[in-house]
Amino acid sequence: MASGALRLTPWMPAARTRFKVDFLTTRAWTQAKNHFSASYQLPSDHPSAKALEKMPYPTTSLDHSIFEEESLEYTSTVEELNSSAERIMSSVQVLLQMVSEGRYAAAEKLHAELVDMGVSIPPSHVYEKAARYVLRPSFRGDPLTAFTNWFSLIPGANVKLRKFRGMRTQLFARDHIPRIDIIMRFGLIAASKGHARYITPEVISVVVRHTEPAVSTQYLADFEKEAMKWTKSAVRGMKGMKRGTLVLKDMHSLAVRTQAIAGRLGEAVALVQAARHRGVNISEFTYSMLMRRLRRAGDEQALDIVRELAPPHIQDTFDVPWTSASADEVAEVSTLASRLRTIRKAIKPHSCISHPHKSIADFIHDYRETTNRETAISLLRKRAFRCGRPSASDWVLAELHYHHSRNEFVHVLLVFKNYFHLLGVPADMVRFYIRTRVHKRRIGPGLLRVDRTHGDFMSTTKRNSRPKLWPTPYHTALVWGALLWMNDNSTVDRLYRRLRSQALQNPVMISAGDAESPGVSASNDEGLGNQKDGLAQTPSHVIDGAHFIPFLVAFTKRQQIEQAFQVMSDMVKLGIYPGVEHWTILAGFFARLGDARRVMWILDRMEADGDTADTRSNSDTGMPKFPAPTLGTYTNVMKSFIQAGRWHLALDVRTRMMTRFQYVAGQWPPTDRVLSVLKAYVDDASRSATVDRPV
C-alpha cells in the first residue's frame, strides 16, 4: 500500500528525530520563502497570464478513486510523522539531556563540538552534576580542564544562590588532599558568579595553608577581583558596597588567622599591614588571636605593629588572663556528673579545650565502664565540633589517647582517618590496615580483635561529612606509635627509615605548640610527602621528639643497643633535642641490663644540667643539655633495677630521689608502688639478718 511504501522509503525515514538548524533564523527563512515564490509571479499583461485567465474551470467533480482510502495504517503513519515533528531538539537541549541522564563521556564530546562551532551554551544548574563527576577518583582525563568547562556553566547567584554542599564535601571532606589547582579554580569561578559567601571559609583557608605566601597573596587578589566585580554589577547602591566590604573583611581576616595558625606569623603581620593600608578592616577576633600568638612567640616588634593597627579597645581585652582547669581542680571532682560538667565548661567556642587530654580519656573510660552508654560522650563530641576546629582537634586527640591506652591500635587509625587528612603519616599503611583488619572479628594469632559489639562511638562506620581537620604532631605521633605496635620486627626497621626520611624532608621549623595547621604534599612510592613548587612548608609533616619515643621503646625492649643509640643520634642531627622521656627510657633500658655506670652517668648529667639555666646547649661543648629528671625518671630506673635483681642500686636511686624531691608517700601512685616493693625487700633482708645472727 501507498502508506506502507511511504513509511519504508529509505530516503525519508519517518521515525528519525530531526534537529533544528540553529543558525537559520525565522527572518532568514521567511525571506527565502518569499524569494522562492516570487520566481513564479507573472505580470498581468503577459501572454501566459492572459491565457490562464481565459482557461475555463473544470465542470466535472474530482474523482477520488485515484487516492487510497484513509485506513488505520494511514492514520497511524500520519500521527507518527506529526509526533516526530514535535520532538525537534536543539543541540543544547541534547547536551542537557545527556548530563541529566549521566552520559558524561558523550556529553564531553558534544560540549567540545559545540565550543568549536561557537554555539552559545546557556547556564544551567544541571551542569553541576558533570562538574562533580569530574572530581571522582575514577575520572580519566584532565580534571582541571573538564571541571572548568562544566563549572563555568553554573548560573550566577542572581538566579539562585548555591551552597554547593555536595561539591564541597568532595573537595574538602576527603582524607587526602585533592589537587589545589582545582580548589583554586572552584573558588575563582564561584566568586565570579556571586557565590563567595558560602565558599570563602574553606577555599581561602585551604589555599593559604597549602601554597607559598607569594602564591596565596596573588590568589587573594584574584579572588577579591572576581568577587567585587560581580558585587558591583549585580548589587547596586549602598547594599552592594556593604556586601563588598563584608566580603573583603571576612576574606582577609581568614587569611591572617590561617597564616598565624600555620606558624607563619611574619606573613600574617604582613597581610594585616597590607589590608589596613588599603582600608580593609580586620575582625577583632583575628587581632586578638594574632596578638596572643605573637606574645607566645616573644616577637615584641611584630606585636607592637599589630597593636598600632588594632582598635584601642582590643588591647584591653587581650591582657585579660586566660584561666583553665588545673590538675588540682580535676582531681577534686570525683563523680561522673561533676567530671562531665567540668569538661563541658572547658569546651568553649573558638578556643582549645582547657582540660587535660588524659583526663578526658580517663573520663571516657570510666563513663563507658560504669554506665555502658555513649550519650554523654556523644553530646560532648557534638559540642566540641560546634565550637570550632581547635576544640574539635583537641577532642579527637583525647579519643586517640583513649584508644591508644587500651591498645586498640586499629581504632586509632580509624579515628584519625575519619576526622583528619592523612598528612604526616604513612597513608598507604593506614589504609592497608583499616582495609584488612577493621571488618574482621579476629585476625590470626597475636593480632588485634576488632570489637564492634560495644557500639564503638569512636570508630563509627558512618562517614564523617565535615571538612577534614588538620593534624598536629601530637596526633600524628600517636598514629606512628599505633603502626609500630601493629608490625613485626622487620617492618619496624622499615617504618623507622620512613620516619627518618620524612623528618629530613620536613625539618623542625615550627614548635609543636604552634603546629596546628596542615601541609600539602604528593605521595610518592614511600607514602611520604614530597614538596612541590608553589606548596608551602607546613607543620602537619613536622616530626618532633614524640614520634621517636615508640621506636626507642621498641628497640630497647628488643635489646638493640645500636638502634637505640642511632635514634638518639638522629634526633640530635635533625635538631630535635631529646627530652626527659627519651633519657628516662634509655636509663631504664640500661638499668634492666644492670649497667650501673651508664645509668648513673645519665642521672648525673640530668641532675647537673637541670639545675643550671635553661639553655639548649652547653656553651663550651656545643652538645645539647640534658633535661632535669622527674619522679617518673627515678621511678622507672628503680623499677628496672628491681627487675634486674640489683636491689642495692635501686636503694641508691631511692636515696637520690628523696634528696632531690623530698618525696612524701601519696604524691604519685606509681612511685608509691615501687617504694612499697623496696620497703618489703628491706624488711625481708632485716628479718633474714636477725634469724641468721649467731646467739
PDB file of C-alpha atoms in Angstrom, residues 99-375:
ATOM      1  CA  VAL A  99      24.138  15.330  31.529  1.00  0.00           C
ATOM      2  CA  SER A 100      20.801  14.673  33.239  1.00  0.00           C
ATOM      3  CA  GLU A 101      20.947  11.009  32.228  1.00  0.00           C
ATOM      4  CA  GLY A 102      24.552  10.644  33.396  1.00  0.00           C
ATOM      5  CA  ARG A 103      26.087  10.096  29.950  1.00  0.00           C
ATOM      6  CA  TYR A 104      29.084  12.246  30.782  1.00  0.00           C
ATOM      7  CA  ALA A 105      31.508  10.836  28.213  1.00  0.00           C
ATOM      8  CA  ALA A 106      29.129  11.591  25.336  1.00  0.00           C
ATOM      9  CA  ALA A 107      28.365  14.978  26.865  1.00  0.00           C
ATOM     10  CA  GLU A 108      32.086  15.787  26.927  1.00  0.00           C
ATOM     11  CA  LYS A 109      32.358  15.134  23.191  1.00  0.00           C
ATOM     12  CA  LEU A 110      29.233  17.119  22.332  1.00  0.00           C
ATOM     13  CA  HIS A 111      30.372  20.009  24.522  1.00  0.00           C
ATOM     14  CA  ALA A 112      33.712  20.142  22.721  1.00  0.00           C
ATOM     15  CA  GLU A 113      31.964  20.153  19.319  1.00  0.00           C
ATOM     16  CA  LEU A 114      29.617  22.959  20.338  1.00  0.00           C
ATOM     17  CA  VAL A 115      32.522  25.047  21.600  1.00  0.00           C
ATOM     18  CA  ASP A 116      34.391  24.521  18.330  1.00  0.00           C
ATOM     19  CA  MET A 117      31.300  25.611  16.363  1.00  0.00           C
ATOM     20  CA  GLY A 118      30.903  28.710  18.521  1.00  0.00           C
ATOM     21  CA  VAL A 119      27.444  27.742  19.787  1.00  0.00           C
ATOM     22  CA  SER A 120      26.463  29.615  22.944  1.00  0.00           C
ATOM     23  CA  ILE A 121      25.507  27.290  25.834  1.00  0.00           C
ATOM     24  CA  PRO A 122      23.075  28.846  28.339  1.00  0.00           C
ATOM     25  CA  PRO A 123      23.944  28.316  32.055  1.00  0.00           C
ATOM     26  CA  SER A 124      22.096  25.648  33.991  1.00  0.00           C
ATOM     27  CA  HIS A 125      22.420  24.021  37.421  1.00  0.00           C
ATOM     28  CA  VAL A 126      22.269  20.628  35.681  1.00  0.00           C
ATOM     29  CA  TYR A 127      25.923  21.015  34.708  1.00  0.00           C
ATOM     30  CA  GLU A 128      26.904  20.822  38.378  1.00  0.00           C
ATOM     31  CA  LYS A 129      26.392  17.060  38.097  1.00  0.00           C
ATOM     32  CA  ALA A 130      29.042  16.856  35.393  1.00  0.00           C
ATOM     33  CA  ALA A 131      31.429  19.006  37.444  1.00  0.00           C
ATOM     34  CA  ARG A 132      31.013  16.682  40.439  1.00  0.00           C
ATOM     35  CA  TYR A 133      31.596  13.677  38.193  1.00  0.00           C
ATOM     36  CA  VAL A 134      34.976  15.116  37.225  1.00  0.00           C
ATOM     37  CA  LEU A 135      36.000  15.160  40.915  1.00  0.00           C
ATOM     38  CA  ARG A 136      35.655  11.392  41.224  1.00  0.00           C
ATOM     39  CA  PRO A 137      38.933   9.464  41.582  1.00  0.00           C
ATOM     40  CA  SER A 138      37.876   7.222  38.671  1.00  0.00           C
ATOM     41  CA  PHE A 139      37.732  10.119  36.194  1.00  0.00           C
ATOM     42  CA  ARG A 140      40.077   9.723  33.235  1.00  0.00           C
ATOM     43  CA  GLY A 141      41.366  12.814  31.544  1.00  0.00           C
ATOM     44  CA  ASP A 142      42.415  16.300  32.541  1.00  0.00           C
ATOM     45  CA  PRO A 143      40.280  17.058  35.623  1.00  0.00           C
ATOM     46  CA  LEU A 144      41.190  20.753  35.785  1.00  0.00           C
ATOM     47  CA  THR A 145      40.099  21.474  32.202  1.00  0.00           C
ATOM     48  CA  ALA A 146      36.962  19.353  32.445  1.00  0.00           C
ATOM     49  CA  PHE A 147      35.980  20.861  35.787  1.00  0.00           C
ATOM     50  CA  THR A 148      36.483  24.384  34.436  1.00  0.00           C
ATOM     51  CA  ASN A 149      34.347  23.667  31.355  1.00  0.00           C
ATOM     52  CA  TRP A 150      31.389  22.326  33.325  1.00  0.00           C
ATOM     53  CA  PHE A 151      31.515  24.530  36.416  1.00  0.00           C
ATOM     54  CA  SER A 152      31.710  27.662  34.266  1.00  0.00           C
ATOM     55  CA  LEU A 153      28.176  26.848  33.049  1.00  0.00           C
ATOM     56  CA  ILE A 154      26.690  27.261  36.552  1.00  0.00           C
ATOM     57  CA  PRO A 155      24.260  30.232  36.746  1.00  0.00           C
ATOM     58  CA  GLY A 156      25.036  33.251  38.877  1.00  0.00           C
ATOM     59  CA  ALA A 157      23.743  33.944  42.361  1.00  0.00           C
ATOM     60  CA  ASN A 158      21.150  36.343  40.956  1.00  0.00           C
ATOM     61  CA  VAL A 159      19.362  33.275  39.546  1.00  0.00           C
ATOM     62  CA  LYS A 160      19.746  31.122  42.651  1.00  0.00           C
ATOM     63  CA  LEU A 161      22.270  31.301  45.497  1.00  0.00           C
ATOM     64  CA  ARG A 162      24.013  27.957  45.818  1.00  0.00           C
ATOM     65  CA  LYS A 163      25.989  26.486  48.731  1.00  0.00           C
ATOM     66  CA  PHE A 164      27.476  23.559  46.738  1.00  0.00           C
ATOM     67  CA  ARG A 165      27.350  21.215  49.742  1.00  0.00           C
ATOM     68  CA  GLY A 166      27.974  18.060  47.734  1.00  0.00           C
ATOM     69  CA  MET A 167      30.848  19.553  45.777  1.00  0.00           C
ATOM     70  CA  ARG A 168      32.426  20.997  48.927  1.00  0.00           C
ATOM     71  CA  THR A 169      32.223  17.576  50.532  1.00  0.00           C
ATOM     72  CA  GLN A 170      34.090  16.060  47.591  1.00  0.00           C
ATOM     73  CA  LEU A 171      36.738  18.779  47.705  1.00  0.00           C
ATOM     74  CA  PHE A 172      37.310  19.223  51.437  1.00  0.00           C
ATOM     75  CA  ALA A 173      35.995  16.155  53.325  1.00  0.00           C
ATOM     76  CA  ARG A 174      38.406  13.570  51.958  1.00  0.00           C
ATOM     77  CA  ASP A 175      41.209  12.010  53.945  1.00  0.00           C
ATOM     78  CA  HIS A 176      43.706  13.002  51.272  1.00  0.00           C
ATOM     79  CA  ILE A 177      44.423  16.449  49.872  1.00  0.00           C
ATOM     80  CA  PRO A 178      42.949  16.871  46.377  1.00  0.00           C
ATOM     81  CA  ARG A 179      44.563  18.948  43.674  1.00  0.00           C
ATOM     82  CA  ILE A 180      44.976  22.500  44.872  1.00  0.00           C
ATOM     83  CA  ASP A 181      44.595  23.905  41.365  1.00  0.00           C
ATOM     84  CA  ILE A 182      41.027  22.555  41.177  1.00  0.00           C
ATOM     85  CA  ILE A 183      40.167  24.126  44.533  1.00  0.00           C
ATOM     86  CA  MET A 184      41.631  27.440  43.408  1.00  0.00           C
ATOM     87  CA  ARG A 185      39.660  27.322  40.152  1.00  0.00           C
ATOM     88  CA  PHE A 186      36.498  26.384  42.038  1.00  0.00           C
ATOM     89  CA  GLY A 187      36.887  29.436  44.263  1.00  0.00           C
ATOM     90  CA  LEU A 188      37.512  31.874  41.421  1.00  0.00           C
ATOM     91  CA  ILE A 189      34.579  30.671  39.302  1.00  0.00           C
ATOM     92  CA  ALA A 190      32.199  30.611  42.270  1.00  0.00           C
ATOM     93  CA  ALA A 191      33.296  34.107  43.320  1.00  0.00           C
ATOM     94  CA  SER A 192      32.797  35.428  39.781  1.00  0.00           C
ATOM     95  CA  LYS A 193      29.194  34.186  39.899  1.00  0.00           C
ATOM     96  CA  GLY A 194      28.369  35.655  43.305  1.00  0.00           C
ATOM     97  CA  HIS A 195      28.668  32.503  45.430  1.00  0.00           C
ATOM     98  CA  ALA A 196      31.616  33.715  47.523  1.00  0.00           C
ATOM     99  CA  ARG A 197      29.522  33.938  50.679  1.00  0.00           C
ATOM    100  CA  TYR A 198      29.475  30.202  51.371  1.00  0.00           C
ATOM    101  CA  ILE A 199      32.726  29.023  49.807  1.00  0.00           C
ATOM    102  CA  THR A 200      35.140  31.635  51.183  1.00  0.00           C
ATOM    103  CA  PRO A 201      35.945  29.951  54.553  1.00  0.00           C
ATOM    104  CA  GLU A 202      37.024  26.634  53.090  1.00  0.00           C
ATOM    105  CA  VAL A 203      38.635  27.835  49.871  1.00  0.00           C
ATOM    106  CA  ILE A 204      40.704  30.645  51.366  1.00  0.00           C
ATOM    107  CA  SER A 205      41.882  28.597  54.361  1.00  0.00           C
ATOM    108  CA  VAL A 206      42.958  25.646  52.207  1.00  0.00           C
ATOM    109  CA  VAL A 207      44.757  27.775  49.620  1.00  0.00           C
ATOM    110  CA  VAL A 208      46.579  29.873  52.225  1.00  0.00           C
ATOM    111  CA  ARG A 209      47.604  26.745  54.142  1.00  0.00           C
ATOM    112  CA  HIS A 210      48.846  24.802  51.149  1.00  0.00           C
ATOM    113  CA  THR A 211      50.590  27.370  48.993  1.00  0.00           C
ATOM    114  CA  GLU A 212      53.604  29.570  49.368  1.00  0.00           C
ATOM    115  CA  PRO A 213      52.912  33.095  50.663  1.00  0.00           C
ATOM    116  CA  ALA A 214      53.585  34.652  47.252  1.00  0.00           C
ATOM    117  CA  VAL A 215      51.082  32.310  45.583  1.00  0.00           C
ATOM    118  CA  SER A 216      48.427  32.774  48.263  1.00  0.00           C
ATOM    119  CA  THR A 217      48.781  36.575  48.165  1.00  0.00           C
ATOM    120  CA  GLN A 218      48.238  36.619  44.401  1.00  0.00           C
ATOM    121  CA  TYR A 219      45.262  34.299  44.762  1.00  0.00           C
ATOM    122  CA  LEU A 220      43.702  36.581  47.364  1.00  0.00           C
ATOM    123  CA  ALA A 221      43.969  39.458  44.891  1.00  0.00           C
ATOM    124  CA  ASP A 222      42.369  37.392  42.101  1.00  0.00           C
ATOM    125  CA  PHE A 223      39.603  36.138  44.387  1.00  0.00           C
ATOM    126  CA  GLU A 224      38.865  39.663  45.572  1.00  0.00           C
ATOM    127  CA  LYS A 225      38.765  40.942  41.993  1.00  0.00           C
ATOM    128  CA  GLU A 226      36.232  38.326  40.874  1.00  0.00           C
ATOM    129  CA  ALA A 227      34.035  38.709  43.948  1.00  0.00           C
ATOM    130  CA  MET A 228      33.961  42.503  43.794  1.00  0.00           C
ATOM    131  CA  LYS A 229      33.305  42.522  40.044  1.00  0.00           C
ATOM    132  CA  TRP A 230      30.111  40.501  40.494  1.00  0.00           C
ATOM    133  CA  THR A 231      29.044  42.517  43.543  1.00  0.00           C
ATOM    134  CA  LYS A 232      29.348  45.826  41.686  1.00  0.00           C
ATOM    135  CA  SER A 233      27.471  44.548  38.632  1.00  0.00           C
ATOM    136  CA  ALA A 234      24.677  42.617  40.358  1.00  0.00           C
ATOM    137  CA  VAL A 235      24.083  44.512  43.612  1.00  0.00           C
ATOM    138  CA  ARG A 236      23.887  48.259  43.190  1.00  0.00           C
ATOM    139  CA  GLY A 237      23.788  51.087  45.676  1.00  0.00           C
ATOM    140  CA  MET A 238      24.713  51.052  49.355  1.00  0.00           C
ATOM    141  CA  LYS A 239      23.703  47.414  49.714  1.00  0.00           C
ATOM    142  CA  GLY A 240      26.316  46.361  47.186  1.00  0.00           C
ATOM    143  CA  MET A 241      29.011  48.463  48.845  1.00  0.00           C
ATOM    144  CA  LYS A 242      28.194  46.987  52.259  1.00  0.00           C
ATOM    145  CA  ARG A 243      28.259  43.439  50.948  1.00  0.00           C
ATOM    146  CA  GLY A 244      31.592  44.034  49.235  1.00  0.00           C
ATOM    147  CA  THR A 245      33.072  45.442  52.450  1.00  0.00           C
ATOM    148  CA  LEU A 246      31.981  42.369  54.406  1.00  0.00           C
ATOM    149  CA  VAL A 247      33.450  40.026  51.792  1.00  0.00           C
ATOM    150  CA  LEU A 248      36.814  41.793  51.983  1.00  0.00           C
ATOM    151  CA  LYS A 249      36.810  41.755  55.781  1.00  0.00           C
ATOM    152  CA  ASP A 250      35.964  38.064  56.054  1.00  0.00           C
ATOM    153  CA  MET A 251      38.437  37.042  53.376  1.00  0.00           C
ATOM    154  CA  HIS A 252      41.456  38.934  54.737  1.00  0.00           C
ATOM    155  CA  SER A 253      40.688  38.072  58.370  1.00  0.00           C
ATOM    156  CA  LEU A 254      40.526  34.393  57.496  1.00  0.00           C
ATOM    157  CA  ALA A 255      43.816  34.587  55.598  1.00  0.00           C
ATOM    158  CA  VAL A 256      45.535  36.246  58.581  1.00  0.00           C
ATOM    159  CA  ARG A 257      44.238  33.622  61.013  1.00  0.00           C
ATOM    160  CA  THR A 258      45.290  30.787  58.723  1.00  0.00           C
ATOM    161  CA  GLN A 259      48.842  32.108  58.429  1.00  0.00           C
ATOM    162  CA  ALA A 260      49.015  32.555  62.206  1.00  0.00           C
ATOM    163  CA  ILE A 261      47.735  29.048  62.926  1.00  0.00           C
ATOM    164  CA  ALA A 262      50.278  27.666  60.453  1.00  0.00           C
ATOM    165  CA  GLY A 263      53.046  29.355  62.449  1.00  0.00           C
ATOM    166  CA  ARG A 264      53.868  31.882  59.719  1.00  0.00           C
ATOM    167  CA  LEU A 265      53.462  34.898  61.974  1.00  0.00           C
ATOM    168  CA  GLY A 266      55.546  37.208  59.780  1.00  0.00           C
ATOM    169  CA  GLU A 267      53.275  36.593  56.806  1.00  0.00           C
ATOM    170  CA  ALA A 268      50.221  37.143  58.996  1.00  0.00           C
ATOM    171  CA  VAL A 269      51.517  40.528  60.149  1.00  0.00           C
ATOM    172  CA  ALA A 270      52.328  41.469  56.538  1.00  0.00           C
ATOM    173  CA  LEU A 271      48.760  40.636  55.489  1.00  0.00           C
ATOM    174  CA  VAL A 272      47.374  42.827  58.267  1.00  0.00           C
ATOM    175  CA  GLN A 273      49.583  45.724  57.213  1.00  0.00           C
ATOM    176  CA  ALA A 274      48.614  45.368  53.543  1.00  0.00           C
ATOM    177  CA  ALA A 275      44.907  45.164  54.376  1.00  0.00           C
ATOM    178  CA  ARG A 276      44.932  48.206  56.643  1.00  0.00           C
ATOM    179  CA  HIS A 277      46.961  50.163  54.071  1.00  0.00           C
ATOM    180  CA  ARG A 278      44.132  49.589  51.571  1.00  0.00           C
ATOM    181  CA  GLY A 279      41.467  50.438  54.138  1.00  0.00           C
ATOM    182  CA  VAL A 280      40.235  46.848  54.574  1.00  0.00           C
ATOM    183  CA  ASN A 281      39.027  46.092  58.105  1.00  0.00           C
ATOM    184  CA  ILE A 282      40.179  43.066  60.110  1.00  0.00           C
ATOM    185  CA  SER A 283      37.916  41.367  62.646  1.00  0.00           C
ATOM    186  CA  GLU A 284      38.513  41.865  66.360  1.00  0.00           C
ATOM    187  CA  PHE A 285      38.826  38.124  66.912  1.00  0.00           C
ATOM    188  CA  THR A 286      41.632  37.991  64.336  1.00  0.00           C
ATOM    189  CA  TYR A 287      43.526  40.797  66.068  1.00  0.00           C
ATOM    190  CA  SER A 288      43.211  39.081  69.452  1.00  0.00           C
ATOM    191  CA  MET A 289      44.322  35.703  68.157  1.00  0.00           C
ATOM    192  CA  LEU A 290      47.303  37.142  66.286  1.00  0.00           C
ATOM    193  CA  MET A 291      48.482  39.204  69.253  1.00  0.00           C
ATOM    194  CA  ARG A 292      48.140  36.210  71.552  1.00  0.00           C
ATOM    195  CA  ARG A 293      50.346  34.105  69.301  1.00  0.00           C
ATOM    196  CA  LEU A 294      52.895  36.892  68.873  1.00  0.00           C
ATOM    197  CA  ARG A 295      53.090  37.238  72.643  1.00  0.00           C
ATOM    198  CA  ARG A 296      53.587  33.482  72.963  1.00  0.00           C
ATOM    199  CA  ALA A 297      56.359  33.573  70.340  1.00  0.00           C
ATOM    200  CA  GLY A 298      58.066  36.513  72.064  1.00  0.00           C
ATOM    201  CA  ASP A 299      58.030  38.725  68.962  1.00  0.00           C
ATOM    202  CA  GLU A 300      57.626  42.110  70.635  1.00  0.00           C
ATOM    203  CA  GLN A 301      58.426  44.091  67.483  1.00  0.00           C
ATOM    204  CA  ALA A 302      55.641  42.482  65.451  1.00  0.00           C
ATOM    205  CA  LEU A 303      53.332  42.723  68.455  1.00  0.00           C
ATOM    206  CA  ASP A 304      53.834  46.494  68.599  1.00  0.00           C
ATOM    207  CA  ILE A 305      52.984  46.766  64.891  1.00  0.00           C
ATOM    208  CA  VAL A 306      49.728  44.870  65.341  1.00  0.00           C
ATOM    209  CA  ARG A 307      48.830  46.870  68.446  1.00  0.00           C
ATOM    210  CA  GLU A 308      49.165  50.104  66.474  1.00  0.00           C
ATOM    211  CA  LEU A 309      46.902  48.784  63.718  1.00  0.00           C
ATOM    212  CA  ALA A 310      44.277  47.267  66.029  1.00  0.00           C
ATOM    213  CA  PRO A 311      41.437  49.292  67.562  1.00  0.00           C
ATOM    214  CA  PRO A 312      42.259  50.553  71.081  1.00  0.00           C
ATOM    215  CA  HIS A 313      39.615  48.527  72.925  1.00  0.00           C
ATOM    216  CA  ILE A 314      41.061  45.208  71.688  1.00  0.00           C
ATOM    217  CA  GLN A 315      44.256  45.738  73.667  1.00  0.00           C
ATOM    218  CA  ASP A 316      42.274  45.974  76.903  1.00  0.00           C
ATOM    219  CA  THR A 317      40.611  42.601  76.390  1.00  0.00           C
ATOM    220  CA  PHE A 318      43.813  40.980  75.183  1.00  0.00           C
ATOM    221  CA  ASP A 319      45.641  41.297  78.501  1.00  0.00           C
ATOM    222  CA  VAL A 320      42.909  39.555  80.494  1.00  0.00           C
ATOM    223  CA  PRO A 321      44.449  36.307  81.844  1.00  0.00           C
ATOM    224  CA  TRP A 322      43.013  33.091  80.464  1.00  0.00           C
ATOM    225  CA  THR A 323      42.016  30.562  83.102  1.00  0.00           C
ATOM    226  CA  SER A 324      41.833  26.824  82.633  1.00  0.00           C
ATOM    227  CA  ALA A 325      41.101  23.826  84.769  1.00  0.00           C
ATOM    228  CA  SER A 326      44.154  22.926  86.815  1.00  0.00           C
ATOM    229  CA  ALA A 327      45.232  19.447  87.787  1.00  0.00           C
ATOM    230  CA  ASP A 328      44.091  20.011  91.370  1.00  0.00           C
ATOM    231  CA  GLU A 329      40.615  21.023  90.228  1.00  0.00           C
ATOM    232  CA  VAL A 330      40.407  17.941  88.038  1.00  0.00           C
ATOM    233  CA  ALA A 331      41.476  15.710  90.911  1.00  0.00           C
ATOM    234  CA  GLU A 332      38.861  17.196  93.237  1.00  0.00           C
ATOM    235  CA  VAL A 333      35.882  16.207  91.102  1.00  0.00           C
ATOM    236  CA  SER A 334      35.102  12.584  91.795  1.00  0.00           C
ATOM    237  CA  THR A 335      31.665  11.741  90.473  1.00  0.00           C
ATOM    238  CA  LEU A 336      30.973  11.228  86.793  1.00  0.00           C
ATOM    239  CA  ALA A 337      28.402  14.019  86.791  1.00  0.00           C
ATOM    240  CA  SER A 338      30.804  16.582  88.209  1.00  0.00           C
ATOM    241  CA  ARG A 339      33.554  15.491  85.823  1.00  0.00           C
ATOM    242  CA  LEU A 340      31.110  15.779  82.937  1.00  0.00           C
ATOM    243  CA  ARG A 341      30.205  19.337  83.939  1.00  0.00           C
ATOM    244  CA  THR A 342      33.871  20.289  84.248  1.00  0.00           C
ATOM    245  CA  ILE A 343      34.697  19.000  80.762  1.00  0.00           C
ATOM    246  CA  ARG A 344      31.597  20.613  79.243  1.00  0.00           C
ATOM    247  CA  LYS A 345      32.526  24.012  80.685  1.00  0.00           C
ATOM    248  CA  ALA A 346      36.066  23.616  79.342  1.00  0.00           C
ATOM    249  CA  ILE A 347      34.768  23.354  75.753  1.00  0.00           C
ATOM    250  CA  LYS A 348      34.335  26.955  74.592  1.00  0.00           C
ATOM    251  CA  PRO A 349      33.780  28.449  71.133  1.00  0.00           C
ATOM    252  CA  HIS A 350      36.819  29.296  69.008  1.00  0.00           C
ATOM    253  CA  SER A 351      39.343  28.051  71.573  1.00  0.00           C
ATOM    254  CA  CYS A 352      41.159  24.911  72.608  1.00  0.00           C
ATOM    255  CA  ILE A 353      39.726  22.689  75.316  1.00  0.00           C
ATOM    256  CA  SER A 354      41.070  23.947  78.640  1.00  0.00           C
ATOM    257  CA  HIS A 355      41.227  20.464  80.118  1.00  0.00           C
ATOM    258  CA  PRO A 356      43.986  17.817  80.070  1.00  0.00           C
ATOM    259  CA  HIS A 357      43.519  15.311  77.268  1.00  0.00           C
ATOM    260  CA  LYS A 358      44.424  12.409  79.521  1.00  0.00           C
ATOM    261  CA  SER A 359      41.691  13.405  81.969  1.00  0.00           C
ATOM    262  CA  ILE A 360      39.155  13.417  79.136  1.00  0.00           C
ATOM    263  CA  ALA A 361      40.362   9.977  78.033  1.00  0.00           C
ATOM    264  CA  ASP A 362      40.049   8.713  81.628  1.00  0.00           C
ATOM    265  CA  PHE A 363      36.514  10.095  81.816  1.00  0.00           C
ATOM    266  CA  ILE A 364      35.582   8.322  78.577  1.00  0.00           C
ATOM    267  CA  HIS A 365      36.892   5.054  80.003  1.00  0.00           C
ATOM    268  CA  ASP A 366      35.150   5.430  83.379  1.00  0.00           C
ATOM    269  CA  TYR A 367      31.870   6.537  81.819  1.00  0.00           C
ATOM    270  CA  ARG A 368      31.722   3.597  79.431  1.00  0.00           C
ATOM    271  CA  GLU A 369      32.721   1.047  82.038  1.00  0.00           C
ATOM    272  CA  THR A 370      30.271   2.411  84.618  1.00  0.00           C
ATOM    273  CA  THR A 371      27.183   3.186  82.560  1.00  0.00           C
ATOM    274  CA  ASN A 372      27.745   1.111  79.407  1.00  0.00           C
ATOM    275  CA  ARG A 373      26.293   4.062  77.472  1.00  0.00           C
ATOM    276  CA  GLU A 374      27.536   6.664  74.980  1.00  0.00           C
ATOM    277  CA  THR A 375      25.052   9.512  75.433  1.00  0.00           C
TER     278      THR A 375
END
